[in-house]
PDB file of C-alpha atoms in Angstrom:
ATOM      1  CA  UNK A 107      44.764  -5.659  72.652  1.00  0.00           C
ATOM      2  CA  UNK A 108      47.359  -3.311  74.047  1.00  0.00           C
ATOM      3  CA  UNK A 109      47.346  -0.521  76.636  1.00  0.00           C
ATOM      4  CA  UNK A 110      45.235  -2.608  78.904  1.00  0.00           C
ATOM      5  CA  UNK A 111      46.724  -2.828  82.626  1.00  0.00           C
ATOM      6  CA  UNK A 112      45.258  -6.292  84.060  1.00  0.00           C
ATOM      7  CA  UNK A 113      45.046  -5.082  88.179  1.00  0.00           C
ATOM      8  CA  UNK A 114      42.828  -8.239  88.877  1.00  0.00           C
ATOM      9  CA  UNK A 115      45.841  -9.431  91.469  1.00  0.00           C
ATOM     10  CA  UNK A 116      44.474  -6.392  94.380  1.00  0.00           C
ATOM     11  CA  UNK A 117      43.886  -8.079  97.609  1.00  0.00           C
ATOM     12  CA  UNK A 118      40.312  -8.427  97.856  1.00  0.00           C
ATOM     13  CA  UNK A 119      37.727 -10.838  98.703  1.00  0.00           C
ATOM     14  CA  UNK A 120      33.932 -11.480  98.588  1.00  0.00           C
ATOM     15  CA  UNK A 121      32.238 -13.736 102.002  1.00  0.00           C
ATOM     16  CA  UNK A 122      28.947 -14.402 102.599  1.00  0.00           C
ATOM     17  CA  UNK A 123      27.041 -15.892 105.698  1.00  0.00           C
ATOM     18  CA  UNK A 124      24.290 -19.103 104.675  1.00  0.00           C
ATOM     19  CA  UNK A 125      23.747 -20.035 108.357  1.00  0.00           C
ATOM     20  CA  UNK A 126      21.231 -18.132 110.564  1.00  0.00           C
ATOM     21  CA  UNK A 127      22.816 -16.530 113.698  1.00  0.00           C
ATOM     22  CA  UNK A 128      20.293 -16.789 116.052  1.00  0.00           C
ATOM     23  CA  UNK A 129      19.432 -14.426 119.120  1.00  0.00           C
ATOM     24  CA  UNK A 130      22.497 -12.219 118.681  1.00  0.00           C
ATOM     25  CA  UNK A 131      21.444  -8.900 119.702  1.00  0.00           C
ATOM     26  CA  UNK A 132      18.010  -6.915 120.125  1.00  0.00           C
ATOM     27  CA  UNK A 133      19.344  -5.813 123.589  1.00  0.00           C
ATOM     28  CA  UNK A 134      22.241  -3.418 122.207  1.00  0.00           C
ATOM     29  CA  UNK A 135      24.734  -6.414 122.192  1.00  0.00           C
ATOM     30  CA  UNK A 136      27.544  -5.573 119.574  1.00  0.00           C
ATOM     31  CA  UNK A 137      28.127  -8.768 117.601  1.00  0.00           C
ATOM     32  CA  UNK A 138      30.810  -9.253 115.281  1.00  0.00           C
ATOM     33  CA  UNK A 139      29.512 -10.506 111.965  1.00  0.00           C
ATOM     34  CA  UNK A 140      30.384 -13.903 110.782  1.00  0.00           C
ATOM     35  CA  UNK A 141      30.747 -15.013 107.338  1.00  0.00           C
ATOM     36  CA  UNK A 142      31.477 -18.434 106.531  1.00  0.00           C
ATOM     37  CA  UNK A 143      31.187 -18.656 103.161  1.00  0.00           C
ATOM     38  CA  UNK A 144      34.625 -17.466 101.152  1.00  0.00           C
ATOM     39  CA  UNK A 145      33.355 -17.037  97.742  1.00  0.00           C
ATOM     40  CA  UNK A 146      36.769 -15.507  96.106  1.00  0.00           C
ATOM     41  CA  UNK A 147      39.567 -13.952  96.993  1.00  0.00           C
ATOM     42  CA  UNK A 148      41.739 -14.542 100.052  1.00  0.00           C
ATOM     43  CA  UNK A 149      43.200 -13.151 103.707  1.00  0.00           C
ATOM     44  CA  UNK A 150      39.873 -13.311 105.054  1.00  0.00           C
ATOM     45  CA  UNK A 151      38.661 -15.841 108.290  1.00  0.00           C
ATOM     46  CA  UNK A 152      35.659 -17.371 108.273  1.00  0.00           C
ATOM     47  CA  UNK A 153      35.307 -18.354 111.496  1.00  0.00           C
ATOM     48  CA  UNK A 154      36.532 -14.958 113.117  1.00  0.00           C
ATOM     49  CA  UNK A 155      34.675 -12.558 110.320  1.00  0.00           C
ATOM     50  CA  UNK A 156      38.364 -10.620 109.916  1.00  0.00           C
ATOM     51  CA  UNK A 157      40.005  -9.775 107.131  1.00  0.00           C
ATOM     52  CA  UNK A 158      43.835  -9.201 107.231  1.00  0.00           C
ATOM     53  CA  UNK A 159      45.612  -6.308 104.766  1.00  0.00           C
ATOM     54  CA  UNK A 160      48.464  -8.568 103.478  1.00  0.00           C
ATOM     55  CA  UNK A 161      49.495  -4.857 100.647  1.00  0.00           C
ATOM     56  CA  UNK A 162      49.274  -1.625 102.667  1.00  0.00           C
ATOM     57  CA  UNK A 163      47.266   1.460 100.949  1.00  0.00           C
ATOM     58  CA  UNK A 164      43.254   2.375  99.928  1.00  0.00           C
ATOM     59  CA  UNK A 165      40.435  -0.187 100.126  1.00  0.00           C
ATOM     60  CA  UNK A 166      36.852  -0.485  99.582  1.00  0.00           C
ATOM     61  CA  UNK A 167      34.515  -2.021 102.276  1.00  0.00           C
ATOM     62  CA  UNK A 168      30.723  -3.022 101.759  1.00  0.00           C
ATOM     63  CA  UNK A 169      28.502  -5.098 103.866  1.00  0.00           C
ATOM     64  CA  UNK A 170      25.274  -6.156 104.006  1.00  0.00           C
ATOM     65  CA  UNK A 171      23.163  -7.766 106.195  1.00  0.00           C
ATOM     66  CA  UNK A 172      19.605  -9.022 107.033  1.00  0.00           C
ATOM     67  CA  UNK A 173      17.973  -9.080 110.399  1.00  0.00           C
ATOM     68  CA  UNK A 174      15.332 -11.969 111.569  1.00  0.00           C
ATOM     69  CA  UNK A 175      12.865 -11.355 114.435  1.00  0.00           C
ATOM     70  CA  UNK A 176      12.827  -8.117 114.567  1.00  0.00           C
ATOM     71  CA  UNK A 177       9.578  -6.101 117.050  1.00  0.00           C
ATOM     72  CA  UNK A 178       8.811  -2.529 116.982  1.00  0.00           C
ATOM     73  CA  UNK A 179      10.706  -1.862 119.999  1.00  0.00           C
ATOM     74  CA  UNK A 180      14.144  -2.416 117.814  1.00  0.00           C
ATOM     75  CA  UNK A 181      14.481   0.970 117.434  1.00  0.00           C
ATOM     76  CA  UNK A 182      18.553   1.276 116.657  1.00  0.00           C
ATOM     77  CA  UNK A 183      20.322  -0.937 114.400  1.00  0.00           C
ATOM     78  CA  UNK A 184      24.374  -0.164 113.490  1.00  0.00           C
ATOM     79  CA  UNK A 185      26.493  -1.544 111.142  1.00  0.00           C
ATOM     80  CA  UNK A 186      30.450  -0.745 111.596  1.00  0.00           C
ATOM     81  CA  UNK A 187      33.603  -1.215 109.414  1.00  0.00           C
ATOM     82  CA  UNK A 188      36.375  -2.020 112.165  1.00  0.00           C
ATOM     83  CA  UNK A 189      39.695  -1.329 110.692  1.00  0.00           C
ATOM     84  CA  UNK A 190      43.067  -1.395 112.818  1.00  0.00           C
ATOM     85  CA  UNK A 191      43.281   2.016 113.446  1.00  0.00           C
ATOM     86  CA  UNK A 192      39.605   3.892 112.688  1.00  0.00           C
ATOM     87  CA  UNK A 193      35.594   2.482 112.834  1.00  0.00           C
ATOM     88  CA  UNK A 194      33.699   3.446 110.729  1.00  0.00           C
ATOM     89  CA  UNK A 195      29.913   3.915 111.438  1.00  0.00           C
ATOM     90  CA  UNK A 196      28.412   2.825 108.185  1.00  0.00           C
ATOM     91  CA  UNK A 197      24.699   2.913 108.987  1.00  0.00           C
ATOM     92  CA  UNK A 198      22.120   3.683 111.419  1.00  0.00           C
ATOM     93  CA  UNK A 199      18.370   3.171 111.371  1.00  0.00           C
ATOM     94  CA  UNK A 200      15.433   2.087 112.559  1.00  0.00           C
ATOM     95  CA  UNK A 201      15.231  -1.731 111.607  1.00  0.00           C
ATOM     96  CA  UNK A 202      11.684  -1.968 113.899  1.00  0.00           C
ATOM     97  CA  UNK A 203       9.688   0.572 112.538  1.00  0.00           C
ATOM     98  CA  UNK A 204      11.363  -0.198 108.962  1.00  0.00           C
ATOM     99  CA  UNK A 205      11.033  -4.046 108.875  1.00  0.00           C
ATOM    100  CA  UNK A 206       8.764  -6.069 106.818  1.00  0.00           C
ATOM    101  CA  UNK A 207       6.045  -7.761 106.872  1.00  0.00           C
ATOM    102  CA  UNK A 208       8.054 -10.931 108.116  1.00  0.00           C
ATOM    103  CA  UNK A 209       9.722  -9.265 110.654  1.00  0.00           C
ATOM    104  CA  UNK A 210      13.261  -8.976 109.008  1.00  0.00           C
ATOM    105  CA  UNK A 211      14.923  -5.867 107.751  1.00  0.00           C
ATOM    106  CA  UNK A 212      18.369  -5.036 105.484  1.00  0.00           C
ATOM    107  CA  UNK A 213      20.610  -2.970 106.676  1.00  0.00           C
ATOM    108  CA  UNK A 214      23.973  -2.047 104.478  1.00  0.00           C
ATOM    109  CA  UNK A 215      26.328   0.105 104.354  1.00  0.00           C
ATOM    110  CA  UNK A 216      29.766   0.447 103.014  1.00  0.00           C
ATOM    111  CA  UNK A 217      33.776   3.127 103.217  1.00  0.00           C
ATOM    112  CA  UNK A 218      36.710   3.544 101.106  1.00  0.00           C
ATOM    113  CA  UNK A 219      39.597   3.542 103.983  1.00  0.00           C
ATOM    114  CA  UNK A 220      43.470   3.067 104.423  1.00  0.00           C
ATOM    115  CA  UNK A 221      45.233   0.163 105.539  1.00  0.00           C
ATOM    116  CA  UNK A 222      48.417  -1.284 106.464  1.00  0.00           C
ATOM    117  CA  UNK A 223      49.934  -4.284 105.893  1.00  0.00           C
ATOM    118  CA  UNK A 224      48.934  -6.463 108.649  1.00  0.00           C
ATOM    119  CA  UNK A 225      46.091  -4.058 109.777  1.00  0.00           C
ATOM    120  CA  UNK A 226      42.725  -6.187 110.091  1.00  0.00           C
ATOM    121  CA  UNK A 227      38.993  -5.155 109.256  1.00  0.00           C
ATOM    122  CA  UNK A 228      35.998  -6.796 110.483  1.00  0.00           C
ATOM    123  CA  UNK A 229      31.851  -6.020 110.619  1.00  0.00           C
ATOM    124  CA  UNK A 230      29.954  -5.303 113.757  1.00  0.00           C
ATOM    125  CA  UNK A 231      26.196  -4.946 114.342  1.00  0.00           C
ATOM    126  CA  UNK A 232      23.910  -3.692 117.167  1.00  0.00           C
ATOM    127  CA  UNK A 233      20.204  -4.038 117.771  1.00  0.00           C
ATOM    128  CA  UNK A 234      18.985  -2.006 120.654  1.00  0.00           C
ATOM    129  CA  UNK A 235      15.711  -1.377 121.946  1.00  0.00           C
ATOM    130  CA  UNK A 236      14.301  -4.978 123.317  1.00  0.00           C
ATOM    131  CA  UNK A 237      15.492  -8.394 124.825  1.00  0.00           C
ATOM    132  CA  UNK A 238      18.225  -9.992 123.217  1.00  0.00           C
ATOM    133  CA  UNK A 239      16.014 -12.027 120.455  1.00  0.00           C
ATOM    134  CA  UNK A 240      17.199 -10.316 116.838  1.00  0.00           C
ATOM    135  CA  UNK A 241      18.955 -12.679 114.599  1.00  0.00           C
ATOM    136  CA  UNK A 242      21.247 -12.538 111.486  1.00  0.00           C
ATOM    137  CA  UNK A 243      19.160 -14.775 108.833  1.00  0.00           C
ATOM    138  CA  UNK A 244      21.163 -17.115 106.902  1.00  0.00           C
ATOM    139  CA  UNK A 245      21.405 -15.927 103.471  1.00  0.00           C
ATOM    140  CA  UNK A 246      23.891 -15.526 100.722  1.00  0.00           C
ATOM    141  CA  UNK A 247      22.091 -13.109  99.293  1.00  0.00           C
ATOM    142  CA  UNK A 248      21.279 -10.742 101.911  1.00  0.00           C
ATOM    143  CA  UNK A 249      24.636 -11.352 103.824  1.00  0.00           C
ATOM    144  CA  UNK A 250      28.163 -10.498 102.525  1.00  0.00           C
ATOM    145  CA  UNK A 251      31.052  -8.763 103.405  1.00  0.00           C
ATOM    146  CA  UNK A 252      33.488  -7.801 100.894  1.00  0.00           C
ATOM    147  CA  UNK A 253      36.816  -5.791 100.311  1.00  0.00           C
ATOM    148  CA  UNK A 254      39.177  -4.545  97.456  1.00  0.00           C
ATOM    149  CA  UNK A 255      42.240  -3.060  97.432  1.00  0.00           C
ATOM    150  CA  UNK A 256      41.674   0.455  95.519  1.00  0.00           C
ATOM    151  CA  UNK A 257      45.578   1.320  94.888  1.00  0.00           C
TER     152      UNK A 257
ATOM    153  CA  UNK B 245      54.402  -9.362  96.263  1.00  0.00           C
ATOM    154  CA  UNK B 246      54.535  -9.633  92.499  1.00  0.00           C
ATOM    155  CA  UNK B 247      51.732  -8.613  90.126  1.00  0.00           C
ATOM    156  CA  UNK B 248      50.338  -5.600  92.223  1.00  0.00           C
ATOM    157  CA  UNK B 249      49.892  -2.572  90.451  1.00  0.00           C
ATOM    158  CA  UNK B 250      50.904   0.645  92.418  1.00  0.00           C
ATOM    159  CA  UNK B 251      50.427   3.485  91.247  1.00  0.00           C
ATOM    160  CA  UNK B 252      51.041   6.545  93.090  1.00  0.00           C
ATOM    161  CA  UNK B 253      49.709   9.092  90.801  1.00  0.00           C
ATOM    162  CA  UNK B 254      46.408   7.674  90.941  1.00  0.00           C
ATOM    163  CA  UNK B 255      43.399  10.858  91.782  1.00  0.00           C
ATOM    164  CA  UNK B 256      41.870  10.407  95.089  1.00  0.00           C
ATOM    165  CA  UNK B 257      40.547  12.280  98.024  1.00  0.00           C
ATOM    166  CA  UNK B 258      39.269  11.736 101.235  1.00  0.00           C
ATOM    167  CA  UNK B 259      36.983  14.717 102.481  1.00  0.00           C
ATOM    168  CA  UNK B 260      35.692  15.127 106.046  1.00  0.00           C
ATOM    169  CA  UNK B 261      33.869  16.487 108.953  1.00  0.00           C
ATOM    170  CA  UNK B 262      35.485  18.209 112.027  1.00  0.00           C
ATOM    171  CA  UNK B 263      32.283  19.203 113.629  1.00  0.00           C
ATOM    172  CA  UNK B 264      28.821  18.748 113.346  1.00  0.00           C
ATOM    173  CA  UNK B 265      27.005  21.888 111.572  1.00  0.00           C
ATOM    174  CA  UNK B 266      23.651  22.596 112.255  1.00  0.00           C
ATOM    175  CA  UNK B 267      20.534  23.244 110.675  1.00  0.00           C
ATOM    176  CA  UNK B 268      21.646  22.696 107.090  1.00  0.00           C
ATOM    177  CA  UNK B 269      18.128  20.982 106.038  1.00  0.00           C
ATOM    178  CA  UNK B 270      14.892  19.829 106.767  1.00  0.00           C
ATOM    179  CA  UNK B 271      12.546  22.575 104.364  1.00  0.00           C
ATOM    180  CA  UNK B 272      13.326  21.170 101.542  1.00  0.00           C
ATOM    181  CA  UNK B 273      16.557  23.087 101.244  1.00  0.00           C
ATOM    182  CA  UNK B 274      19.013  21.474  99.166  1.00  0.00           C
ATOM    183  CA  UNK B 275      21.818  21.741 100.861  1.00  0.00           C
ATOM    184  CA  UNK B 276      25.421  20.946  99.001  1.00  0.00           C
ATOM    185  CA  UNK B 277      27.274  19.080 101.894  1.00  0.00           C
ATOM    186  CA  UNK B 278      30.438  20.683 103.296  1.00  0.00           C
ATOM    187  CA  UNK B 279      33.119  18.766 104.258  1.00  0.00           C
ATOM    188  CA  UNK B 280      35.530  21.249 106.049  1.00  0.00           C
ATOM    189  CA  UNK B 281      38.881  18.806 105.837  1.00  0.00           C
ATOM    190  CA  UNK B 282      40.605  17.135 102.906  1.00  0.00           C
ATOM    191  CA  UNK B 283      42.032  14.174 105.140  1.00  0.00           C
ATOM    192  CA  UNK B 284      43.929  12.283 102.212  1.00  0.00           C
ATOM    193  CA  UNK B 285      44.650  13.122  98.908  1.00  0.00           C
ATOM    194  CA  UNK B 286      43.577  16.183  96.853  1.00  0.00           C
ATOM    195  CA  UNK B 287      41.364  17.894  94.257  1.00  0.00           C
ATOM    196  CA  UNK B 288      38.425  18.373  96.877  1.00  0.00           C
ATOM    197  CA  UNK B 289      37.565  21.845  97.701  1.00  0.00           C
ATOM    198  CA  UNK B 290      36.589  22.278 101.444  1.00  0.00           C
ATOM    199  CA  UNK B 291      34.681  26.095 100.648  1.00  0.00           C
ATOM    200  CA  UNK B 292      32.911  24.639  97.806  1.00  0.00           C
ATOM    201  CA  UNK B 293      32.504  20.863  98.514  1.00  0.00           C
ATOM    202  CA  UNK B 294      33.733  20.138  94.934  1.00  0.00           C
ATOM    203  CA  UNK B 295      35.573  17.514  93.872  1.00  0.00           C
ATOM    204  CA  UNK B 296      37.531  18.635  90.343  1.00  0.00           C
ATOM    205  CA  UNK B 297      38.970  15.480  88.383  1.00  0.00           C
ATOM    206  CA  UNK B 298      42.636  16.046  87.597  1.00  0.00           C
ATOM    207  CA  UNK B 299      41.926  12.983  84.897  1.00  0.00           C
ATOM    208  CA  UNK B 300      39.171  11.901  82.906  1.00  0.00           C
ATOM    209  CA  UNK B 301      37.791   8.439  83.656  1.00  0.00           C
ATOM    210  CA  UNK B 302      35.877   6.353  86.041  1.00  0.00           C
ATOM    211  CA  UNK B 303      35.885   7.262  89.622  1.00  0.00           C
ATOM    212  CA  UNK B 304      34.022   5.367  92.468  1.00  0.00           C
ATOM    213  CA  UNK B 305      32.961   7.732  95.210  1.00  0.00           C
ATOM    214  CA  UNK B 306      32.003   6.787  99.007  1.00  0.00           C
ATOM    215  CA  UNK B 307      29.737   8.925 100.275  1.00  0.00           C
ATOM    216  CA  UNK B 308      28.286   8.308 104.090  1.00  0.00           C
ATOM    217  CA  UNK B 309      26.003  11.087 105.163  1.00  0.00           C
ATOM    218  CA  UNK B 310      24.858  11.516 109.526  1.00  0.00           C
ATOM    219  CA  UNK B 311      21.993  13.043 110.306  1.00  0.00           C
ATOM    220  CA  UNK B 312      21.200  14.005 113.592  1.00  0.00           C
ATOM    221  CA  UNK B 313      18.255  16.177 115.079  1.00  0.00           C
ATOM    222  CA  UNK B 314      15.554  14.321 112.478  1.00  0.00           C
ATOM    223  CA  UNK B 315      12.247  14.898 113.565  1.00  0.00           C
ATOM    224  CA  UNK B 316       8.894  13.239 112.987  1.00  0.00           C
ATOM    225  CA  UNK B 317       7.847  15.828 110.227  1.00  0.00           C
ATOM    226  CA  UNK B 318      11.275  15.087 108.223  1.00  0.00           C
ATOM    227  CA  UNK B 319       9.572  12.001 106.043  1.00  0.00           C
ATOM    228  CA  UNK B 320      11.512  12.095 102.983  1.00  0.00           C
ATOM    229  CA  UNK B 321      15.541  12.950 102.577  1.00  0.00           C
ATOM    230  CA  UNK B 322      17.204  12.618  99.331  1.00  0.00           C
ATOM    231  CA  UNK B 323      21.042  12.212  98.648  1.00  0.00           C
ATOM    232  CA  UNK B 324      22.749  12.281  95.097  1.00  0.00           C
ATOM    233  CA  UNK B 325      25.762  12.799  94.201  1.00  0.00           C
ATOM    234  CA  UNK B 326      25.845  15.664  91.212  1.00  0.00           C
ATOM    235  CA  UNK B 327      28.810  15.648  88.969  1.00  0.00           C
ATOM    236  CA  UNK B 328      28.969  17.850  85.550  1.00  0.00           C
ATOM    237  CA  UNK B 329      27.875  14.834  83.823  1.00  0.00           C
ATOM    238  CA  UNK B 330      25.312  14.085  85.529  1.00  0.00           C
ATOM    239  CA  UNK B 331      23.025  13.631  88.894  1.00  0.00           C
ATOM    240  CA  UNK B 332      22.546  10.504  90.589  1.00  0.00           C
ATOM    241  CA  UNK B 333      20.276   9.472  93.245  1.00  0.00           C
ATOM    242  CA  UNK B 334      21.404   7.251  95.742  1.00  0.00           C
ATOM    243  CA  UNK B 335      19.581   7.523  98.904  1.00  0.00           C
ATOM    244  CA  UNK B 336      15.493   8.369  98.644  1.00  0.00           C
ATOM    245  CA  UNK B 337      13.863   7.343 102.128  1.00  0.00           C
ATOM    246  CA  UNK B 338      10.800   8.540 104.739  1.00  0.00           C
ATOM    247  CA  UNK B 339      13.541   9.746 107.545  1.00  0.00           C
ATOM    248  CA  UNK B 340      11.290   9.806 110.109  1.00  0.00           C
ATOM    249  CA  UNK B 341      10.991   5.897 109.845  1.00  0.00           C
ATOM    250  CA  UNK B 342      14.711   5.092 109.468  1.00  0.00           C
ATOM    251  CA  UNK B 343      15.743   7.392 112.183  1.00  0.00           C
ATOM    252  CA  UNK B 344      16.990   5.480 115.105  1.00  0.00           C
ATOM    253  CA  UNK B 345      15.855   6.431 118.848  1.00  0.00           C
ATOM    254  CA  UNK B 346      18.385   9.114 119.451  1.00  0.00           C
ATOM    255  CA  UNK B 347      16.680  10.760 116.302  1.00  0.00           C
ATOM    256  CA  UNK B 348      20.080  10.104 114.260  1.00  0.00           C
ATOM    257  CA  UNK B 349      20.378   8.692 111.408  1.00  0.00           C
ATOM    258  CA  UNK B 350      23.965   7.098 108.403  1.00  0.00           C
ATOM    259  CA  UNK B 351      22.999   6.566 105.015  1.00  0.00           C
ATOM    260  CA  UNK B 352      26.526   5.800 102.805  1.00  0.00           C
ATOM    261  CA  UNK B 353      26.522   4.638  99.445  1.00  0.00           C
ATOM    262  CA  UNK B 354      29.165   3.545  96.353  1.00  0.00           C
ATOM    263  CA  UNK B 355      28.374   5.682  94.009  1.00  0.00           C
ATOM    264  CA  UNK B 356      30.384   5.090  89.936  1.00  0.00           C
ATOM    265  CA  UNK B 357      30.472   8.117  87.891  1.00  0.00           C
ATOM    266  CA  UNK B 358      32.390   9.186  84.303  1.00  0.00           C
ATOM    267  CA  UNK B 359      34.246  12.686  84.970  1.00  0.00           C
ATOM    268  CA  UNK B 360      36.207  14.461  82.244  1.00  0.00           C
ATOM    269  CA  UNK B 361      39.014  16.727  83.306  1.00  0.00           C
ATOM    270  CA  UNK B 362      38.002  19.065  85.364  1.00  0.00           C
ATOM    271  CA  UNK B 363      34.648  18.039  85.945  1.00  0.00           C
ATOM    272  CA  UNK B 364      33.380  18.141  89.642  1.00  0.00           C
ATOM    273  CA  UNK B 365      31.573  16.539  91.853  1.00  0.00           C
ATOM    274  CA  UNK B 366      29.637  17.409  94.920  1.00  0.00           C
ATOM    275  CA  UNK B 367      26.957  15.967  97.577  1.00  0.00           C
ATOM    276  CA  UNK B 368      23.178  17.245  97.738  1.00  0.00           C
ATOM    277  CA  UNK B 369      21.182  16.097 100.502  1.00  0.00           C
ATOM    278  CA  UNK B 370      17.699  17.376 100.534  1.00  0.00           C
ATOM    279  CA  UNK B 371      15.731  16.830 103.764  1.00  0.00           C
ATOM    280  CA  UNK B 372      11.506  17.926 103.330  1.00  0.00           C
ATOM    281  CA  UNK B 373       8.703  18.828 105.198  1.00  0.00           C
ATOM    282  CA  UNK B 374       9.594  19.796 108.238  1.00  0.00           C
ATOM    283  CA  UNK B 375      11.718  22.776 109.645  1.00  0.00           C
ATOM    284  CA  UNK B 376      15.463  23.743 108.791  1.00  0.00           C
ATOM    285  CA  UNK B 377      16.593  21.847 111.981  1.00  0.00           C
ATOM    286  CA  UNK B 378      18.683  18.882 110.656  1.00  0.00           C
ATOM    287  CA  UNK B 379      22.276  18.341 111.332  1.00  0.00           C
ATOM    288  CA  UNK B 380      24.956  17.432 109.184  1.00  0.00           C
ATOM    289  CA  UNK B 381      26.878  15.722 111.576  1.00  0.00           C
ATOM    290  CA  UNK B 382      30.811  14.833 111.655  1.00  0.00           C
ATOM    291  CA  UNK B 383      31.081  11.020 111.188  1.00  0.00           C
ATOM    292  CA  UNK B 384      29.861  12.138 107.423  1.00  0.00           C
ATOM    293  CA  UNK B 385      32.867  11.707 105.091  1.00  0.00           C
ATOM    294  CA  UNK B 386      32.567  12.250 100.647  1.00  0.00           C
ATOM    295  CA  UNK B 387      35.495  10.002  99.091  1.00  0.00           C
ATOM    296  CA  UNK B 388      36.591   9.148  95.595  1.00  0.00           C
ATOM    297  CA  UNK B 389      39.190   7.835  93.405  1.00  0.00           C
ATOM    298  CA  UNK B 390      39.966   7.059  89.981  1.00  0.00           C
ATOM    299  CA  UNK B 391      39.359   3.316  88.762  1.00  0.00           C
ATOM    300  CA  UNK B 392      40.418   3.563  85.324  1.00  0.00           C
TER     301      UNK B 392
END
């Protein structure tokens, strides 16, 4: 077949988190979101959470994740896209009053931004409202950063 | 790096907000969302809040919507994204719930759409059943570009 462009070499990867962060925030402690899991792609840390631009220009950012422990005090959970030179508030809600019936909640949220070569992006999340007892849960599912390079 | 594609002709936008604007919902008025800056790229109209397609195809758009000033009454807010295709429904929550404590509130979305030239897209947020007191406020942004 002709007249097909094959882009599939963008920078981009997919990472997802499959061990339970316990305790992390609750108290409005910002924690940077770890995700150890590399499922494709590449130029992203597991151990830090950061992903590193290695082709300047537009990218797509979407993250998910799912909070454990959760009371109805938790009245403020953020999720922010942390590039090198803007953050991006990507949600805000009320994970207390929203959560389930076993206490855990998903929050997501996700930005098309620019990026230099070299320029890094990472997730952070903040519980507020209580003592410092909400976790991230370990889940591939419900836990996953990812990134692609748009053009 | 070999085997990137650039291509520097490729539609996109990036539309913001310079300042909060107030009391745009919260009666049920549908209110087409406003972004008063075209930050990157072009084909977004800041008086309108359309987005016209220089080229048919797919486009992805980002869409993050801050509310601020929700009150208890607000209990159900609705965000789509309406393009001359079509409308589609993204966001459909009780407000009052997801609010956080400072009575704000960031919904943002991917949203894939087919656009033909000259087709346009634009934001609706509807907030209900409460009083026109809800804030569109500035860390909103609508973005889009062309996938293929």
């Amino acid at each position: 077949m002709t007249n097909i462009i094959d882009s599939g070499r963008q920078p981009a990867f997919l990472a997802n988190n499959s061990t339970t962060r316990s305790a992390v925030t609750g108290d409005g402690t910002i924690y940077t979101l770890i995700f150890n899991t590399l499922i494709n792609g590449n130029n992203f840390n597991t151990s830090s959470g950061v992903f590193t631009a290695s082709v300047s220009g537009w990218y797509i950012f979407n993250v998910c994740v799912i909070y454990g422990g959760l009371n109805s005090a938790e009245t403020t959970g953020t999720i922010n896209v942390i590039t090198t030179s803007v953050t991006y508030p990507v949600s805000n809600g009320n994970p207390g009053l929203c959560r389930a019936p076993d206490n855990s909640f998903l929050l997501r949220g996700c930005i098309m931004g620019n990026m230099n070569t070299g320029d890094t992006a990472y997730c952070t999340t903040q519980v507020s409202g209580s003592t410092k007892g909400v976790s991230i849960n370990g889940s591939s599912v419900y836990t996953y950063f990812s990134a692609r390079r748009m053009f | 790096m070999t085997n990137i594609i650039n291509s520097n002709i490729t539609p996109y936008f990036k539309a913001t907000l310079s300042s909060p604007i107030a009391n745009v919902t919260g009666d049920g008025t549908a209110y087409t969302c406003l972004f008063d800056t075209l930050s990157a790229g072009a084909g977004y109209n800041t008086s309108t809040g359309n987005f016209t397609a220089p080229r048919s195809g797919y486009y992805l758009f980002s869409i993050t919507i801050s509310a601020t000033n929700v009150a208890s009454a607000h209990t159900l807010s609705l965000i789509q994204l309406v393009t001359t295709f079509g409308t589609f429904s993204f966001s459909n929550l009780k407000l009052s719930n997801f609010k956080a404590t400072s009575n704000n509130a960031i919904i943002s979305a991917f949203v894939p759409a087919k656009m033909s030239l000259n087709d346009t897209a634009s934001v609706l947020w509807t907030v209900s059943n409460g009083t026109k007191i809800v804030q569109f406020d500035s860390i909103s942004s609508f973005n889009g570009v062309r996938i293929y």
